[in-house]
């Protein structure tokens, strides 16, 4: 194989793949990028058996072939080579030469056949949506995705598309995040109503968000395959397996009959939680964490916390409807949810110190809303 | 003790002290900042028995006192408090309240008497020099300071001031860095000639460089105490113990009778070394490092290296005077020196593959020069 690339084109094609290749794996092939010639183009693929990227780069193909080159090394080498043309040559003994001008690196490649077979990247249903809209939606529920939970669906985000409404839900057993938004959606099957649901792994989504632009003009096409979801982001194809399971019946966890309702300014709460974290997240004595006590009384919400190293107290003004209540939280969980709030005022709903608290916009907009739920801790 | 500070003034006084306090020490006092009232001012001090900072902050003193507060915690707390006035109160039982508005933190202080006694911060000889000049000088010799070498002087930088000429030297046994510069110096004892030499610990110098501005107008006053050197940087006093030892006779290590002289472009060498590092600093198989072979032949310098994971080759044009030579280096050591070169062209001088190589400016300016020396490795 002998291919001549323009250095910067090659570099920007490899860069997004670094997050997808598996590192420290026992199978060397999936630490690599598969480079294959396809007519006058060069196809690049990275796949860790869960998520992957496929991409094409314009290049001068002097000799055809298909080889796997370690992704990290390839990127580092191309990055430091002089600007201009970069030539990648692989000989019969898999010895790979990456050169530009007089600079030359030599390393070993693996034959392209060793690469895992990419899943079938096609499907009949799907839609097009703004990259920025999808990006924001994922960012604001990611914090509540479980990591290595034995219930596989909790390690992902549940998406439900119903016409132009997208719902995204995550839940790790201690908290739940739900966003719902009417988006500017184009159904690719125009004759039928858009109705689909799927669960995508958290790890895949955090790679996906790196590829999604914040430009409101740019679109991403999402296609539902048999076992995979395929994202077409400009010339790049990102794909990830779905978590093959039903999602938890999350609506059952959202209390419907709360008796205490509080309206408060989001920013004031965030500031207080930030301060409280200095005491509650104290780690000097091992992994000691103390809880945050929230006392809602009359027109005042008082935060307090005591740990081995000190005490904290702060208060803010609120509007309350219902009884006074004292309720304890894991400060970080409360904070994670508050950081994803995007309204100036929020509504907190509670009923007892043992039942979860709901965080919602103070004034609900039907086309863009959220519900965050945080379980209290026993004090 | 009760003192009212303006938050941002307090914060900018504490911030530079964080690098000076000792962390994870068995003596809690030296992890702290000593806060003492002095008339209408408040004096802050941090000292880890080697280096220290003394500073004063304008404040409203409502009750006098002297206490030690953990530096890290104090900084974190003040940083997240609301803007405006911050009140620090310490009661008889050493309980410290740090508050602003309704926000309040409580922690323990130690009595001021537990703080180590600061050294006598006075001396009769000294000089004033540009902060930027001193900063640059230190930055360009720091890489060759030894860490925990049994010879204490190697863990510091040797400074020699002779009239308006400052010489700074560092050496870790494998390489040596020497900078010499005519600076704009004001002697504080005008009647006599400025003649002094001292060795300052590397760790103190890396804190000092954080305090020195790059503004060419700003000056620093340096005073030689009995066992300490004192730096007056605007309102702040930084001091560090000297390493009480004679410096090595470094001039003996600088070869005077080289036979091979090479002129080369600095940037081209740096680019090649950067590439070579990908192969020589390979760390996949434990801590394996391979050396860099430099072959000087005729008008060409060829770099090559082989490691378990691959090969590297590159070459640049040079002007050479003397025999051809093949010489091996620790690539990182060569690179560290080259990164501190500030001339477009350099002169390399060698005699045999077993004797150290000198890196000097291609055209020597008597008022601003450097010599870097790198020991070769056996190939």
XYZ file of C-alpha atoms in Angstrom:
758
model
C 0.000 0.000 0.000
C 1.254 3.485 -0.797
C -0.867 6.563 -0.205
C 0.064 10.248 -0.312
C -1.976 12.504 1.974
C -2.089 16.214 2.553
C -0.850 16.369 6.169
C -3.582 18.579 7.615
C -6.411 16.687 5.914
C -5.076 13.421 7.313
C -4.622 14.920 10.768
C -8.153 16.277 10.999
C -9.521 12.920 9.848
C -7.558 10.974 12.488
C -8.142 13.341 15.431
C -11.829 12.504 16.104
C -11.011 8.787 15.933
C -8.673 8.859 18.930
C -11.592 8.863 21.372
C -13.143 5.845 19.710
C -10.226 3.432 19.542
C -9.849 1.192 22.512
C -6.700 1.716 24.521
C -4.812 -0.894 26.500
C -6.803 -3.633 24.875
C -5.524 -7.172 24.462
C -6.523 -7.087 20.800
C -3.984 -4.811 19.082
C -6.264 -4.417 16.055
C -8.866 -2.333 17.883
C -6.223 0.104 19.147
C -5.688 0.988 15.510
C -7.195 2.815 12.603
C -7.896 0.746 9.503
C -6.680 2.515 6.404
C -8.048 1.130 3.140
C -7.888 2.408 -0.386
C -11.252 2.792 -2.172
C -10.736 4.066 -5.729
C -9.361 7.584 -5.507
C -10.296 7.912 -1.825
C -8.869 6.507 1.322
C -11.260 5.131 3.911
C -10.433 5.324 7.615
C -12.254 3.315 10.270
C -11.999 3.033 14.048
C -14.184 0.653 16.042
C -13.921 -0.689 19.590
C -16.779 -3.183 19.142
C -19.206 -0.757 20.774
C -18.782 2.579 18.987
C -16.974 3.602 15.837
C -16.181 6.234 13.252
C -15.890 5.860 9.490
C -14.411 8.609 7.404
C -12.947 9.204 3.961
C -9.957 11.368 3.060
C -8.929 12.592 -0.341
C -5.509 11.118 -1.198
C -3.236 10.055 -4.017
C -3.396 6.260 -4.097
C -0.188 4.909 -5.600
C -0.665 1.312 -4.507
C -3.814 -0.277 -3.093
C -4.125 -2.052 0.222
C -5.742 -2.258 3.640
C -3.789 -2.090 6.904
C -4.285 -1.253 10.582
C -1.962 1.322 12.177
C -1.897 2.142 15.890
C -4.086 5.237 16.245
C -2.151 7.029 18.968
C 1.212 6.592 17.240
C -0.139 7.525 13.833
C -1.590 10.744 15.222
C 1.557 11.713 17.137
C 3.792 11.039 14.156
C 1.673 12.893 11.590
C 1.345 15.831 13.992
C 5.119 16.416 14.234
C 5.933 15.815 10.568
C 6.725 18.867 8.403
C 3.698 20.454 6.718
C 2.949 19.267 3.195
C 2.627 15.763 1.798
C 2.738 12.727 4.051
C 3.395 9.353 2.460
C 2.308 6.135 4.123
C 3.832 2.987 2.617
C 3.327 -0.552 3.913
C 5.427 -3.375 2.447
C 4.823 -7.161 2.298
C 6.281 -7.677 5.746
C 3.842 -5.089 7.206
C 6.645 -2.589 7.779
C 5.086 0.836 7.588
C 6.975 3.950 6.600
C 5.394 7.305 7.393
C 7.426 10.048 5.804
C 7.439 13.670 4.809
C 10.447 15.351 3.234
C 13.543 13.769 4.792
C 11.749 12.809 8.029
C 10.847 9.178 8.193
C 9.267 6.918 10.819
C 9.057 3.154 10.641
C 6.620 0.993 12.583
C 4.583 -2.185 12.269
C 1.101 -2.381 10.774
C -1.387 -5.202 10.973
C -3.188 -6.596 7.919
C -6.598 -4.961 7.390
C -8.330 -8.346 7.683
C -7.555 -8.444 11.406
C -9.905 -5.491 11.959
C -13.294 -6.277 13.511
C -16.109 -6.387 10.975
C -18.016 -3.117 11.043
C -21.741 -3.494 11.694
C -24.167 -2.973 8.856
C -24.477 0.782 8.739
C -27.923 1.165 7.250
C -31.487 1.486 8.393
C -34.806 2.596 7.079
C -36.100 4.900 9.765
C -34.427 8.037 10.986
C -34.474 11.799 11.084
C -32.409 14.941 10.771
C -32.032 17.344 13.696
C -29.829 20.319 14.609
C -26.396 19.319 15.960
C -26.554 22.043 18.600
C -29.991 20.920 19.819
C -28.902 17.305 20.182
C -25.602 18.349 21.769
C -27.314 20.433 24.434
C -29.869 17.770 25.185
C -27.213 15.094 25.754
C -25.017 17.427 27.839
C -27.883 18.157 30.209
C -28.741 14.568 31.076
C -25.283 12.955 30.978
C -24.520 13.593 34.652
C -27.156 11.108 35.811
C -25.981 8.199 33.627
C -24.814 5.292 35.793
C -21.336 3.831 35.357
C -21.012 0.033 35.316
C -24.430 -0.510 36.852
C -25.535 -4.158 36.727
C -28.774 -2.972 35.113
C -27.432 -2.246 31.610
C -30.090 0.326 30.624
C -28.996 2.618 33.487
C -25.552 2.948 31.835
C -27.156 4.764 28.926
C -29.479 7.582 27.972
C -32.996 6.703 26.889
C -34.220 8.651 23.858
C -37.827 8.771 22.729
C -38.776 10.560 19.529
C -42.450 11.260 19.017
C -43.167 13.490 16.031
C -41.054 16.537 16.663
C -40.702 15.956 20.415
C -37.469 14.455 21.733
C -37.325 13.117 25.291
C -33.981 12.183 26.872
C -33.839 10.421 30.242
C -31.021 9.192 32.457
C -31.125 7.691 35.921
C -28.481 6.135 38.162
C -30.680 5.080 41.061
C -29.914 8.195 43.133
C -31.122 10.831 40.711
C -32.972 11.173 37.457
C -32.674 13.690 34.633
C -35.326 14.276 32.013
C -35.288 16.813 29.183
C -38.070 17.246 26.679
C -37.906 19.522 23.664
C -39.812 20.243 20.485
C -37.066 20.199 17.849
C -36.876 21.090 14.201
C -36.989 17.507 12.905
C -37.094 16.172 9.354
C -38.363 12.616 9.160
C -36.499 10.653 6.462
C -39.618 8.566 5.795
C -42.012 11.336 4.935
C -45.130 9.204 4.607
C -45.242 7.956 8.213
C -45.266 9.485 11.681
C -41.861 9.573 13.451
C -42.019 7.194 16.430
C -38.894 5.615 17.890
C -37.078 4.899 21.117
C -33.586 3.631 21.877
C -30.991 3.581 24.658
C -27.398 4.612 23.847
C -24.366 3.887 26.052
C -23.073 6.875 28.069
C -19.506 6.316 26.827
C -20.608 6.510 23.188
C -22.569 9.679 23.854
C -19.632 11.442 25.439
C -17.626 10.734 22.266
C -20.564 11.819 20.115
C -20.806 15.197 21.865
C -17.171 15.910 20.900
C -18.161 15.554 17.247
C -21.353 17.620 17.381
C -20.953 21.275 16.547
C -22.604 24.117 18.455
C -23.400 25.843 15.184
C -27.201 26.147 15.028
C -27.212 25.833 11.244
C -25.562 22.416 11.148
C -27.616 19.256 11.046
C -26.984 15.633 11.964
C -28.789 12.723 10.340
C -29.665 9.891 12.715
C -30.533 6.473 11.300
C -31.806 3.530 13.282
C -30.096 0.287 12.249
C -30.938 -3.170 13.514
C -28.574 -3.103 16.478
C -26.869 0.258 15.974
C -27.684 3.920 15.714
C -25.794 5.752 12.968
C -25.032 9.476 13.090
C -24.067 11.204 9.837
C -22.165 14.327 10.796
C -21.085 16.009 7.579
C -18.640 13.558 5.917
C -18.147 11.543 9.044
C -20.131 8.514 10.170
C -20.336 7.859 13.904
C -22.082 4.708 15.025
C -22.781 3.045 18.333
C -24.562 -0.081 19.450
C -27.870 0.378 21.249
C -28.402 -1.017 24.732
C -30.750 -3.866 23.935
C -33.195 -3.615 26.805
C -36.350 -1.831 27.853
C -35.777 1.326 29.863
C -36.971 1.528 33.454
C -40.502 2.854 33.920
C -39.092 6.180 34.970
C -42.418 7.937 35.148
C -43.294 5.848 38.212
C -40.372 7.455 40.083
C -41.556 11.004 39.528
C -43.815 11.881 42.485
C -47.145 13.317 41.384
C -48.571 14.294 44.763
C -46.102 16.684 46.345
C -47.334 19.029 49.056
C -44.505 21.553 49.394
C -43.614 23.884 46.520
C -40.756 26.373 46.526
C -39.752 29.020 43.995
C -36.105 30.097 44.172
C -33.467 31.794 42.076
C -31.253 29.216 40.363
C -28.009 31.215 40.582
C -28.332 31.826 44.359
C -28.749 28.116 44.994
C -25.758 27.255 42.789
C -23.574 29.775 44.662
C -24.566 28.302 48.038
C -24.013 24.720 46.879
C -20.571 25.691 45.556
C -19.686 26.988 49.038
C -21.220 24.002 50.806
C -19.109 21.643 48.655
C -15.969 22.889 50.450
C -17.303 21.324 53.639
C -19.405 18.405 52.360
C -16.864 17.074 49.873
C -14.038 17.239 52.407
C -11.623 14.466 51.596
C -8.796 14.935 54.068
C -9.915 12.077 56.297
C -10.169 9.323 53.695
C -13.265 9.568 51.554
C -15.444 11.211 54.238
C -18.425 13.040 52.874
C -21.001 14.846 54.921
C -24.492 15.680 53.789
C -26.027 19.077 53.212
C -29.000 20.024 55.354
C -31.609 22.188 53.617
C -34.094 23.837 55.981
C -37.050 25.367 54.164
C -38.869 27.648 56.586
C -41.306 30.403 55.741
C -39.528 32.667 53.213
C -36.039 31.284 53.799
C -33.952 28.334 52.681
C -31.012 27.729 55.060
C -28.138 25.475 53.993
C -25.882 23.975 56.650
C -23.273 21.304 56.911
C -20.779 20.016 59.462
C -17.742 17.897 58.716
C -14.602 16.932 60.618
C -12.846 20.046 59.413
C -15.464 22.748 59.860
C -18.965 24.065 59.503
C -20.889 25.906 56.837
C -24.021 28.028 56.942
C -25.751 30.115 54.300
C -29.274 31.182 53.437
C -31.309 32.545 50.566
C -34.817 33.996 50.133
C -37.509 31.807 48.624
C -41.260 31.743 48.028
C -42.847 28.712 49.670
C -46.242 27.093 49.507
C -46.794 24.338 52.094
C -45.252 23.211 55.394
C -41.708 23.846 56.598
C -39.340 20.951 55.926
C -35.782 19.861 56.751
C -34.262 17.591 54.148
C -30.718 16.298 53.583
C -28.917 15.825 50.270
C -25.659 14.631 48.813
C -24.441 18.103 47.936
C -22.757 17.027 44.697
C -25.918 15.337 43.385
C -27.953 18.499 44.052
C -25.223 20.564 42.372
C -24.941 18.327 39.282
C -28.638 18.843 38.608
C -28.538 22.601 39.292
C -25.635 23.031 36.840
C -27.902 21.758 34.059
C -30.762 24.103 34.917
C -31.186 26.792 32.274
C -33.979 28.930 33.703
C -33.450 31.873 36.060
C -35.972 30.540 38.572
C -36.776 26.969 39.528
C -39.616 25.195 41.283
C -38.667 22.635 43.948
C -41.358 20.129 44.951
C -41.191 17.886 48.012
C -43.482 16.009 50.337
C -41.429 14.350 53.122
C -37.709 14.249 54.061
C -37.600 10.674 52.747
C -39.062 11.256 49.314
C -37.237 12.628 46.335
C -37.205 16.321 45.485
C -38.156 17.509 42.013
C -36.388 20.393 40.288
C -38.368 21.951 37.438
C -38.502 25.319 35.680
C -40.508 27.845 37.742
C -42.533 28.558 34.639
C -43.004 25.560 32.421
C -42.610 26.030 28.674
C -44.350 23.127 26.941
C -41.832 23.063 24.063
C -38.660 22.930 26.193
C -38.737 21.596 29.705
C -36.828 19.524 32.254
C -37.364 17.519 35.401
C -34.453 16.671 37.687
C -35.087 14.395 40.622
C -32.707 13.975 43.578
C -33.121 11.382 46.335
C -32.588 12.775 49.844
C -30.175 11.249 52.364
C -31.241 10.304 55.891
C -29.943 12.815 58.393
C -9.168 38.612 66.606
C -11.633 40.255 64.243
C -10.584 41.678 60.881
C -12.689 42.934 57.980
C -11.092 42.561 54.543
C -12.123 43.556 51.073
C -12.562 40.112 49.461
C -10.502 40.662 46.332
C -7.610 42.295 48.187
C -7.472 39.379 50.591
C -7.689 36.868 47.758
C -4.835 38.388 45.774
C -2.690 38.480 48.910
C -3.305 34.804 49.717
C -2.970 33.420 46.178
C 0.848 33.744 45.820
C 1.305 32.127 49.258
C -0.262 28.819 48.225
C 2.928 27.725 46.478
C 5.023 28.450 49.553
C 3.101 26.659 52.282
C 4.111 23.112 52.851
C 1.472 20.537 52.075
C 1.015 17.174 53.747
C 3.419 18.161 56.473
C 3.320 16.685 59.944
C 3.447 20.175 61.418
C -0.004 21.706 60.797
C 1.349 25.212 61.432
C 3.426 25.344 58.263
C 0.442 24.328 56.118
C -1.078 27.616 57.211
C -0.907 31.336 56.721
C -0.201 33.395 59.820
C -2.558 36.355 60.022
C -1.494 39.067 62.484
C -2.802 42.531 63.104
C -0.184 45.308 62.943
C -1.809 48.697 63.635
C -4.210 49.451 60.799
C -2.694 46.742 58.598
C -2.902 43.017 58.591
C 0.275 41.045 58.047
C 0.203 37.684 56.285
C 3.097 35.226 56.372
C 3.724 31.797 54.869
C 6.941 29.883 55.524
C 7.883 26.222 55.041
C 11.249 26.572 56.817
C 13.008 26.958 53.465
C 11.149 29.644 51.534
C 8.508 32.141 52.527
C 6.351 35.149 51.659
C 5.436 38.129 53.833
C 2.726 40.495 52.763
C 0.478 43.183 54.195
C -3.167 43.817 53.372
C -5.218 46.884 54.165
C -8.027 45.878 56.531
C -10.356 47.118 59.250
C -8.948 45.738 62.503
C -11.767 45.430 65.033
C -9.910 43.222 67.478
C -6.195 42.424 67.507
C -4.635 38.974 67.393
C -2.382 36.510 65.630
C -3.562 33.141 64.304
C -2.639 30.491 61.749
C -5.304 29.384 59.256
C -4.881 26.504 56.807
C -3.823 28.158 53.549
C -5.638 25.898 51.101
C -8.938 26.087 52.977
C -8.706 29.822 53.530
C -8.165 30.391 49.813
C -10.984 28.079 48.722
C -13.424 29.633 51.181
C -12.629 33.257 50.373
C -12.817 32.480 46.661
C -16.426 31.253 46.826
C -17.726 33.888 49.271
C -19.907 36.686 47.844
C -18.003 39.757 46.658
C -17.635 42.554 49.200
C -16.459 42.460 52.797
C -15.084 39.285 54.331
C -14.895 39.099 58.119
C -12.462 36.754 59.851
C -13.143 36.283 63.565
C -11.230 33.945 65.878
C -12.518 33.357 69.425
C -10.741 32.177 72.607
C -11.189 28.532 71.706
C -9.511 29.151 68.304
C -12.808 28.714 66.457
C -12.545 30.767 63.300
C -15.512 32.220 61.489
C -15.029 33.389 57.927
C -18.142 35.184 56.769
C -19.547 37.463 54.124
C -23.203 38.476 54.075
C -25.214 35.486 55.312
C -22.594 32.931 54.222
C -20.495 31.640 57.069
C -17.762 29.037 57.419
C -16.351 27.745 60.686
C -13.005 26.039 61.113
C -10.125 25.712 63.555
C -7.171 28.076 63.725
C -3.891 27.609 65.558
C -2.410 30.274 67.814
C 0.082 32.521 65.989
C 2.864 31.485 68.386
C 2.943 28.008 66.837
C 4.232 29.505 63.584
C 7.928 28.972 62.821
C 10.032 32.047 63.556
C 10.708 33.919 60.346
C 14.392 34.475 59.587
C 15.871 37.916 60.022
C 14.881 39.609 56.793
C 17.621 42.187 56.478
C 21.018 42.527 54.951
C 23.419 45.204 53.908
C 24.392 44.239 50.404
C 22.073 43.904 47.490
C 20.860 45.302 44.221
C 17.854 46.124 42.113
C 17.297 44.448 38.746
C 14.460 44.090 36.212
C 11.918 41.407 37.122
C 11.697 40.278 33.496
C 15.485 39.947 33.186
C 15.759 37.834 36.322
C 12.718 35.780 35.351
C 14.138 34.903 31.948
C 17.537 34.054 33.352
C 16.105 31.630 35.908
C 13.744 30.030 33.366
C 16.606 29.250 31.040
C 18.793 27.380 33.521
C 16.130 25.674 35.655
C 15.959 22.519 33.507
C 19.458 21.434 34.555
C 18.902 21.758 38.323
C 19.248 18.362 40.016
C 16.446 16.994 42.192
C 17.406 15.417 45.517
C 21.050 15.037 44.557
C 23.269 14.069 47.508
C 25.513 17.015 46.616
C 23.303 19.846 47.930
C 24.687 22.575 45.655
C 23.509 20.676 42.560
C 19.894 21.081 43.756
C 20.164 24.813 43.257
C 21.150 27.517 40.825
C 24.450 29.284 41.377
C 24.303 33.053 40.894
C 27.348 35.267 40.591
C 26.963 39.032 40.395
C 30.011 40.967 39.302
C 29.289 44.626 38.684
C 26.454 44.604 36.184
C 27.112 41.055 34.966
C 24.913 38.241 36.285
C 25.968 34.633 35.747
C 23.531 31.799 36.502
C 24.675 28.162 36.426
C 22.942 24.849 36.994
C 24.273 21.321 36.617
C 22.819 17.905 37.410
C 25.806 15.738 36.497
C 24.482 14.941 32.993
C 24.211 18.480 31.653
C 25.119 22.007 32.524
C 23.419 25.301 31.771
C 25.128 28.676 31.987
C 23.669 32.096 31.169
C 25.577 35.326 31.424
C 24.031 38.744 30.937
C 24.873 42.383 31.450
C 21.825 43.708 33.302
C 20.589 47.107 34.304
C 21.626 46.837 37.954
C 21.426 49.389 40.773
C 23.753 48.572 43.638
C 22.161 49.478 47.001
C 25.587 50.250 48.457
C 26.689 52.902 46.011
C 30.197 53.371 47.356
C 31.434 49.837 46.676
C 31.662 47.474 43.729
C 28.874 44.861 43.514
C 30.431 41.427 44.089
C 28.395 38.522 45.381
C 27.633 34.868 44.831
C 24.994 32.556 46.259
C 23.186 29.280 45.509
C 19.393 29.193 45.745
C 17.297 25.994 45.935
C 15.522 25.009 42.691
C 12.178 24.669 44.480
C 12.378 28.220 45.819
C 13.262 29.558 42.382
C 10.299 27.905 40.723
C 8.029 29.681 43.246
C 9.923 32.933 42.744
C 9.387 32.844 38.978
C 5.603 32.738 39.563
C 5.870 36.055 41.398
C 8.147 37.820 38.927
C 6.386 39.854 36.275
C 7.347 39.902 32.604
C 6.823 43.649 32.529
C 10.177 45.172 31.549
C 9.513 48.288 33.629
C 9.118 46.446 36.924
C 12.054 45.977 39.271
C 12.871 43.555 42.055
C 15.175 44.396 44.946
C 17.418 41.548 46.060
C 19.069 41.693 49.472
C 21.637 39.266 50.790
C 20.947 38.288 54.410
C 23.134 36.134 56.585
C 21.543 32.827 55.601
C 18.759 34.009 53.313
C 18.205 35.962 50.138
C 15.303 38.406 50.248
C 13.369 39.507 47.175
C 11.231 42.649 47.454
C 8.641 42.426 44.703
C 6.409 45.488 45.007
C 4.650 45.133 48.412
C 5.510 41.483 48.726
C 8.584 39.987 50.376
C 9.769 36.606 49.125
C 12.659 34.998 50.929
C 14.532 31.734 50.637
C 17.446 30.132 52.420
C 20.697 29.894 50.505
C 22.370 26.548 49.940
C 25.314 26.878 52.291
C 28.076 25.356 50.201
C 30.591 26.219 47.526
C 29.429 25.558 44.001
C 31.202 22.965 41.879
C 34.094 24.261 39.810
C 31.888 24.204 36.758
C 34.415 25.852 34.476
C 36.543 22.714 34.639
C 33.713 20.773 32.976
C 33.502 23.042 29.969
C 35.883 21.619 27.344
C 38.239 24.244 25.961
C 39.923 22.211 23.219
C 37.193 20.989 20.922
C 38.095 20.011 17.383
C 34.720 19.770 15.645
C 32.541 22.845 15.179
C 29.103 22.880 13.633
C 26.770 25.740 12.786
C 23.087 24.805 12.513
C 19.663 26.370 12.591
C 18.124 26.075 16.070
C 14.524 25.586 14.919
C 15.392 22.734 12.519
C 17.149 20.850 15.309
C 14.220 21.379 17.684
C 11.760 20.051 15.084
C 13.879 16.921 14.543
C 14.313 16.301 18.261
C 10.554 16.654 18.758
C 10.012 13.911 16.177
C 12.798 11.736 17.572
C 11.204 11.917 21.037
C 8.265 9.828 19.755
C 10.672 6.940 19.304
C 13.318 7.587 21.986
C 10.898 8.307 24.829
C 8.754 5.279 24.027
C 7.256 4.068 27.266
C 4.995 1.216 26.251
C 7.426 -1.488 27.379
C 8.032 -0.285 30.926
C 10.368 2.684 31.105
C 12.406 1.778 28.018
C 14.269 4.666 26.506
C 16.474 4.506 23.484
C 19.184 6.959 22.594
C 19.357 9.318 19.660
C 22.234 8.872 17.234
C 23.542 12.078 15.679
C 25.768 11.567 12.643
C 27.597 14.712 11.597
C 29.025 14.155 8.126
C 30.160 16.774 5.691
C 27.242 19.235 5.313
C 24.612 17.021 6.908
C 23.436 16.108 10.407
C 21.432 12.861 10.373
C 19.333 11.910 13.408
C 18.296 8.299 13.870
C 16.847 6.124 16.543
C 15.477 2.610 16.945
C 13.249 1.370 19.716
C 11.068 -1.679 20.267
C 8.163 -0.005 18.534
C 9.759 1.593 15.499
C 12.478 3.567 13.822
C 13.087 7.228 13.131
C 15.281 9.017 10.630
C 15.648 12.690 9.751
C 18.357 15.041 8.555
C 19.179 18.729 8.330
C 21.829 20.832 6.595
C 24.733 22.161 8.634
C 28.076 23.888 8.220
C 30.878 21.813 9.709
C 34.494 22.467 10.478
C 36.460 19.352 11.525
C 36.097 15.578 11.196
C 32.883 13.597 10.792
C 31.539 12.237 14.065
C 28.795 9.894 15.333
C 27.632 10.704 18.827
C 24.673 9.502 20.924
C 22.491 11.517 23.273
C 19.590 11.206 25.645
C 17.132 12.925 23.331
C 15.275 14.705 26.145
C 18.465 16.212 27.561
C 19.433 17.566 24.152
C 15.877 18.914 23.725
C 15.712 20.579 27.172
C 18.805 22.607 26.310
C 17.614 23.474 22.785
C 14.283 24.769 24.161
C 16.227 27.396 26.119
C 18.238 28.548 23.125
C 17.187 32.005 22.001
C 19.343 32.556 18.921
C 18.363 31.550 15.385
C 21.644 29.729 14.821
C 23.781 27.757 17.254
C 27.338 26.510 17.368
C 27.883 22.913 18.485
C 31.405 21.952 19.606
C 32.613 18.402 20.109
C 35.841 16.442 20.127
C 35.085 12.721 20.637
C 31.888 10.620 21.027
C 32.726 10.269 24.717
C 33.156 13.938 25.584
C 30.382 16.404 26.204
C 28.954 18.602 23.452
C 28.722 22.357 23.890
C 25.781 24.376 22.598
C 26.491 28.093 22.217
C 25.124 30.965 20.135
C 26.541 30.898 16.605
C 27.515 34.511 17.052
C 28.506 35.376 20.577
C 27.205 38.618 22.045
C 29.430 39.530 24.995
C 26.519 41.114 26.929
C 24.087 38.173 26.668
C 25.331 34.658 26.131
C 24.805 31.047 27.073
C 26.616 27.725 27.178
C 24.700 24.471 27.415
C 26.653 21.271 27.843
C 25.211 17.781 27.266
C 27.022 14.544 28.090
C 26.794 11.913 25.334
C 25.620 8.350 25.917
C 27.647 5.334 24.817
C 26.131 3.727 21.733
